[in-house]
């Protein structure tokens, strides 16, 4: 008999009430309940499991499971699929960061380049024109290199994104 599919989500924090002996954190969200089961992951490691409550509207909940975890903490019972998903997420995050950095550099470089004449300054003097040409010759190779880097990073990002999607799909299906 195949294992039951388990949906796993992370809900955003809705409200926080701080007390001298702890805090009440309320998270809200919606998710499908598959075969009466939900799984709530990535809860704080030091959380008192006796203080956890689940309220469900619109469905019959037969079982919920708490997984106390800390980001980056290796767990002995962590499945290879969870490990692969975390690695794929780190790879995607790193490549996206590099890509956004290159895109920002390219956008800033574009702002430095020559401008077309405007209403306020309809013509450029010969000296200004020569300066713009020299400046453009300096910027063009740099811009071309950034464009190449962006294309390479976009291609590199496809594989980790596909792997991440496959891992997340498999985790959501309970594999």
PDB file of C-alpha atoms in Angstrom:
ATOM      1  CA  UNK A   1       0.000   0.000   0.000  1.00  0.00           C
ATOM      2  CA  UNK A   2       1.578   3.362  -1.036  1.00  0.00           C
ATOM      3  CA  UNK A   3       2.112   6.024   1.634  1.00  0.00           C
ATOM      4  CA  UNK A   4      -0.550   8.680   1.994  1.00  0.00           C
ATOM      5  CA  UNK A   5       0.265  11.937   0.212  1.00  0.00           C
ATOM      6  CA  UNK A   6       1.103  14.671   2.694  1.00  0.00           C
ATOM      7  CA  UNK A   7       0.891  18.373   1.875  1.00  0.00           C
ATOM      8  CA  UNK A   8       3.537  20.512   3.554  1.00  0.00           C
ATOM      9  CA  UNK A   9       3.336  24.307   3.800  1.00  0.00           C
ATOM     10  CA  UNK A  10       4.735  27.228   5.749  1.00  0.00           C
ATOM     11  CA  UNK A  11       2.174  29.820   6.849  1.00  0.00           C
ATOM     12  CA  UNK A  12       3.009  33.521   7.288  1.00  0.00           C
ATOM     13  CA  UNK A  13       2.869  35.018  10.772  1.00  0.00           C
ATOM     14  CA  UNK A  14      -0.454  36.813  11.329  1.00  0.00           C
ATOM     15  CA  UNK A  15       0.129  38.200  14.837  1.00  0.00           C
ATOM     16  CA  UNK A  16       2.523  37.981  17.790  1.00  0.00           C
ATOM     17  CA  UNK A  17       1.735  38.634  21.456  1.00  0.00           C
ATOM     18  CA  UNK A  18       4.784  38.730  23.749  1.00  0.00           C
ATOM     19  CA  UNK A  19       4.411  37.715  27.411  1.00  0.00           C
ATOM     20  CA  UNK A  20       7.028  37.539  30.190  1.00  0.00           C
ATOM     21  CA  UNK A  21       7.101  33.733  29.953  1.00  0.00           C
ATOM     22  CA  UNK A  22       6.884  33.348  26.163  1.00  0.00           C
ATOM     23  CA  UNK A  23       5.030  34.481  23.108  1.00  0.00           C
ATOM     24  CA  UNK A  24       1.847  33.605  21.287  1.00  0.00           C
ATOM     25  CA  UNK A  25       2.519  33.445  17.553  1.00  0.00           C
ATOM     26  CA  UNK A  26      -0.492  33.102  15.287  1.00  0.00           C
ATOM     27  CA  UNK A  27      -0.021  31.913  11.725  1.00  0.00           C
ATOM     28  CA  UNK A  28      -2.835  31.718   9.215  1.00  0.00           C
ATOM     29  CA  UNK A  29      -3.109  30.113   5.850  1.00  0.00           C
ATOM     30  CA  UNK A  30      -5.040  27.732   3.685  1.00  0.00           C
ATOM     31  CA  UNK A  31      -4.094  24.375   2.275  1.00  0.00           C
ATOM     32  CA  UNK A  32      -5.812  21.263   1.022  1.00  0.00           C
ATOM     33  CA  UNK A  33      -6.178  18.478   3.566  1.00  0.00           C
ATOM     34  CA  UNK A  34      -5.267  15.222   1.874  1.00  0.00           C
ATOM     35  CA  UNK A  35      -6.797  12.112   3.434  1.00  0.00           C
ATOM     36  CA  UNK A  36      -7.372  14.030   6.671  1.00  0.00           C
ATOM     37  CA  UNK A  37      -3.669  14.776   7.213  1.00  0.00           C
ATOM     38  CA  UNK A  38      -1.560  17.931   7.312  1.00  0.00           C
ATOM     39  CA  UNK A  39       2.110  18.253   8.179  1.00  0.00           C
ATOM     40  CA  UNK A  40       3.526  21.467   9.634  1.00  0.00           C
ATOM     41  CA  UNK A  41       7.284  21.756   9.170  1.00  0.00           C
ATOM     42  CA  UNK A  42      10.152  24.008  10.249  1.00  0.00           C
ATOM     43  CA  UNK A  43       8.824  24.924  13.676  1.00  0.00           C
ATOM     44  CA  UNK A  44      11.320  26.289  16.235  1.00  0.00           C
ATOM     45  CA  UNK A  45      13.368  23.544  17.874  1.00  0.00           C
ATOM     46  CA  UNK A  46      12.683  24.828  21.412  1.00  0.00           C
ATOM     47  CA  UNK A  47       8.919  25.062  20.918  1.00  0.00           C
ATOM     48  CA  UNK A  48       6.787  23.363  23.565  1.00  0.00           C
ATOM     49  CA  UNK A  49       4.782  20.838  21.551  1.00  0.00           C
ATOM     50  CA  UNK A  50       2.092  20.802  24.250  1.00  0.00           C
ATOM     51  CA  UNK A  51       1.324  24.456  23.479  1.00  0.00           C
ATOM     52  CA  UNK A  52       0.589  23.874  19.798  1.00  0.00           C
ATOM     53  CA  UNK A  53      -3.016  24.153  18.583  1.00  0.00           C
ATOM     54  CA  UNK A  54      -4.543  23.670  15.138  1.00  0.00           C
ATOM     55  CA  UNK A  55      -7.922  25.078  14.142  1.00  0.00           C
ATOM     56  CA  UNK A  56      -9.437  23.882  10.907  1.00  0.00           C
ATOM     57  CA  UNK A  57     -12.440  25.316   9.099  1.00  0.00           C
ATOM     58  CA  UNK A  58     -14.248  23.561   6.273  1.00  0.00           C
ATOM     59  CA  UNK A  59     -12.699  20.091   6.571  1.00  0.00           C
ATOM     60  CA  UNK A  60     -12.345  17.142   8.924  1.00  0.00           C
ATOM     61  CA  UNK A  61      -8.831  16.871  10.315  1.00  0.00           C
ATOM     62  CA  UNK A  62      -7.943  13.407  11.601  1.00  0.00           C
ATOM     63  CA  UNK A  63      -4.219  13.877  12.232  1.00  0.00           C
ATOM     64  CA  UNK A  64      -1.543  16.552  12.315  1.00  0.00           C
ATOM     65  CA  UNK A  65       2.169  16.076  12.771  1.00  0.00           C
ATOM     66  CA  UNK A  66       4.658  18.546  14.237  1.00  0.00           C
ATOM     67  CA  UNK A  67       8.229  18.643  12.953  1.00  0.00           C
ATOM     68  CA  UNK A  68      10.486  20.749  15.122  1.00  0.00           C
ATOM     69  CA  UNK A  69      13.458  21.888  13.124  1.00  0.00           C
ATOM     70  CA  UNK A  70      16.095  24.577  12.776  1.00  0.00           C
ATOM     71  CA  UNK A  71      17.409  25.756   9.398  1.00  0.00           C
ATOM     72  CA  UNK A  72      20.830  24.282   8.769  1.00  0.00           C
ATOM     73  CA  UNK A  73      20.623  21.732  11.591  1.00  0.00           C
ATOM     74  CA  UNK A  74      21.232  18.214  10.327  1.00  0.00           C
ATOM     75  CA  UNK A  75      18.585  15.784  11.446  1.00  0.00           C
ATOM     76  CA  UNK A  76      19.252  12.078  11.637  1.00  0.00           C
ATOM     77  CA  UNK A  77      15.808  11.245  10.237  1.00  0.00           C
ATOM     78  CA  UNK A  78      16.008  13.694   7.310  1.00  0.00           C
ATOM     79  CA  UNK A  79      15.242  11.914   4.070  1.00  0.00           C
ATOM     80  CA  UNK A  80      17.516  12.140   1.039  1.00  0.00           C
ATOM     81  CA  UNK A  81      14.671  13.922  -0.753  1.00  0.00           C
ATOM     82  CA  UNK A  82      14.546  16.672   1.893  1.00  0.00           C
ATOM     83  CA  UNK A  83      18.336  17.013   1.710  1.00  0.00           C
ATOM     84  CA  UNK A  84      18.167  17.271  -2.090  1.00  0.00           C
ATOM     85  CA  UNK A  85      15.392  19.874  -1.853  1.00  0.00           C
ATOM     86  CA  UNK A  86      17.412  22.008   0.586  1.00  0.00           C
ATOM     87  CA  UNK A  87      20.519  21.812  -1.628  1.00  0.00           C
ATOM     88  CA  UNK A  88      18.504  22.707  -4.730  1.00  0.00           C
ATOM     89  CA  UNK A  89      16.985  25.686  -2.866  1.00  0.00           C
ATOM     90  CA  UNK A  90      20.453  26.901  -1.804  1.00  0.00           C
ATOM     91  CA  UNK A  91      21.699  26.544  -5.397  1.00  0.00           C
ATOM     92  CA  UNK A  92      18.697  28.474  -6.745  1.00  0.00           C
ATOM     93  CA  UNK A  93      19.109  31.215  -4.124  1.00  0.00           C
ATOM     94  CA  UNK A  94      22.823  31.597  -4.892  1.00  0.00           C
ATOM     95  CA  UNK A  95      22.307  31.787  -8.669  1.00  0.00           C
ATOM     96  CA  UNK A  96      19.396  34.220  -8.297  1.00  0.00           C
ATOM     97  CA  UNK A  97      21.555  36.435  -6.106  1.00  0.00           C
ATOM     98  CA  UNK A  98      24.364  36.432  -8.680  1.00  0.00           C
ATOM     99  CA  UNK A  99      21.881  37.093 -11.481  1.00  0.00           C
ATOM    100  CA  UNK A 100      20.260  40.031  -9.689  1.00  0.00           C
ATOM    101  CA  UNK A 101      23.691  41.494  -8.966  1.00  0.00           C
ATOM    102  CA  UNK A 102      24.685  41.314 -12.648  1.00  0.00           C
ATOM    103  CA  UNK A 103      21.325  42.778 -13.717  1.00  0.00           C
ATOM    104  CA  UNK A 104      21.746  45.671 -11.277  1.00  0.00           C
ATOM    105  CA  UNK A 105      25.284  46.325 -12.550  1.00  0.00           C
ATOM    106  CA  UNK A 106      23.993  46.299 -16.133  1.00  0.00           C
ATOM    107  CA  UNK A 107      21.133  48.682 -15.303  1.00  0.00           C
ATOM    108  CA  UNK A 108      23.540  51.073 -13.584  1.00  0.00           C
ATOM    109  CA  UNK A 109      25.930  50.875 -16.516  1.00  0.00           C
ATOM    110  CA  UNK A 110      23.091  51.748 -18.899  1.00  0.00           C
ATOM    111  CA  UNK A 111      22.388  54.846 -16.843  1.00  0.00           C
ATOM    112  CA  UNK A 112      25.988  55.990 -17.340  1.00  0.00           C
ATOM    113  CA  UNK A 113      25.915  55.700 -21.125  1.00  0.00           C
ATOM    114  CA  UNK A 114      25.391  58.483 -23.682  1.00  0.00           C
ATOM    115  CA  UNK A 115      21.983  60.133 -23.892  1.00  0.00           C
ATOM    116  CA  UNK A 116      20.153  61.392 -26.921  1.00  0.00           C
ATOM    117  CA  UNK A 117      19.798  65.173 -27.202  1.00  0.00           C
ATOM    118  CA  UNK A 118      16.897  66.623 -25.197  1.00  0.00           C
ATOM    119  CA  UNK A 119      14.675  69.697 -25.427  1.00  0.00           C
ATOM    120  CA  UNK A 120      16.859  71.516 -22.930  1.00  0.00           C
ATOM    121  CA  UNK A 121      20.054  70.572 -24.736  1.00  0.00           C
ATOM    122  CA  UNK A 122      19.063  69.878 -28.360  1.00  0.00           C
ATOM    123  CA  UNK A 123      22.598  69.588 -29.729  1.00  0.00           C
ATOM    124  CA  UNK A 124      25.894  68.397 -28.385  1.00  0.00           C
ATOM    125  CA  UNK A 125      29.060  70.349 -28.919  1.00  0.00           C
ATOM    126  CA  UNK A 126      31.827  68.549 -30.870  1.00  0.00           C
ATOM    127  CA  UNK A 127      33.798  68.229 -27.640  1.00  0.00           C
ATOM    128  CA  UNK A 128      30.802  66.669 -25.820  1.00  0.00           C
ATOM    129  CA  UNK A 129      30.191  64.331 -28.732  1.00  0.00           C
ATOM    130  CA  UNK A 130      33.835  63.160 -28.729  1.00  0.00           C
ATOM    131  CA  UNK A 131      33.672  62.613 -24.958  1.00  0.00           C
ATOM    132  CA  UNK A 132      30.509  60.535 -25.308  1.00  0.00           C
ATOM    133  CA  UNK A 133      32.081  58.438 -28.070  1.00  0.00           C
ATOM    134  CA  UNK A 134      35.187  57.735 -25.966  1.00  0.00           C
ATOM    135  CA  UNK A 135      33.040  56.952 -22.948  1.00  0.00           C
ATOM    136  CA  UNK A 136      30.805  54.659 -24.998  1.00  0.00           C
ATOM    137  CA  UNK A 137      33.874  52.776 -26.278  1.00  0.00           C
ATOM    138  CA  UNK A 138      34.900  52.150 -22.671  1.00  0.00           C
ATOM    139  CA  UNK A 139      31.429  51.009 -21.588  1.00  0.00           C
ATOM    140  CA  UNK A 140      30.568  48.776 -24.559  1.00  0.00           C
ATOM    141  CA  UNK A 141      32.911  45.844 -23.730  1.00  0.00           C
ATOM    142  CA  UNK A 142      31.898  45.979 -20.077  1.00  0.00           C
ATOM    143  CA  UNK A 143      28.202  45.950 -21.019  1.00  0.00           C
ATOM    144  CA  UNK A 144      28.760  43.064 -23.446  1.00  0.00           C
ATOM    145  CA  UNK A 145      30.513  41.041 -20.726  1.00  0.00           C
ATOM    146  CA  UNK A 146      27.661  41.695 -18.282  1.00  0.00           C
ATOM    147  CA  UNK A 147      25.111  40.671 -20.934  1.00  0.00           C
ATOM    148  CA  UNK A 148      27.033  37.421 -21.519  1.00  0.00           C
ATOM    149  CA  UNK A 149      27.250  36.763 -17.769  1.00  0.00           C
ATOM    150  CA  UNK A 150      23.491  37.321 -17.413  1.00  0.00           C
ATOM    151  CA  UNK A 151      22.693  34.893 -20.245  1.00  0.00           C
ATOM    152  CA  UNK A 152      25.012  32.254 -18.747  1.00  0.00           C
ATOM    153  CA  UNK A 153      23.469  32.626 -15.275  1.00  0.00           C
ATOM    154  CA  UNK A 154      19.942  32.418 -16.703  1.00  0.00           C
ATOM    155  CA  UNK A 155      20.861  29.141 -18.420  1.00  0.00           C
ATOM    156  CA  UNK A 156      22.578  27.815 -15.273  1.00  0.00           C
ATOM    157  CA  UNK A 157      19.499  28.638 -13.189  1.00  0.00           C
ATOM    158  CA  UNK A 158      17.175  26.405 -15.232  1.00  0.00           C
ATOM    159  CA  UNK A 159      18.593  23.075 -14.003  1.00  0.00           C
ATOM    160  CA  UNK A 160      18.492  23.836 -10.238  1.00  0.00           C
ATOM    161  CA  UNK A 161      14.999  25.328 -10.648  1.00  0.00           C
ATOM    162  CA  UNK A 162      13.792  22.151 -12.348  1.00  0.00           C
ATOM    163  CA  UNK A 163      15.419  20.012  -9.651  1.00  0.00           C
ATOM    164  CA  UNK A 164      13.863  22.141  -6.902  1.00  0.00           C
ATOM    165  CA  UNK A 165      10.427  21.887  -8.506  1.00  0.00           C
ATOM    166  CA  UNK A 166      10.731  18.097  -8.817  1.00  0.00           C
ATOM    167  CA  UNK A 167      11.849  17.749  -5.187  1.00  0.00           C
ATOM    168  CA  UNK A 168       9.029  19.965  -3.915  1.00  0.00           C
ATOM    169  CA  UNK A 169       6.480  18.088  -5.999  1.00  0.00           C
ATOM    170  CA  UNK A 170       7.761  14.750  -4.670  1.00  0.00           C
ATOM    171  CA  UNK A 171       7.672  16.024  -1.076  1.00  0.00           C
ATOM    172  CA  UNK A 172       4.127  17.317  -1.517  1.00  0.00           C
ATOM    173  CA  UNK A 173       3.051  13.978  -2.941  1.00  0.00           C
ATOM    174  CA  UNK A 174       4.478  12.227   0.102  1.00  0.00           C
ATOM    175  CA  UNK A 175       7.247  10.336  -1.693  1.00  0.00           C
TER     176      UNK A 175
END
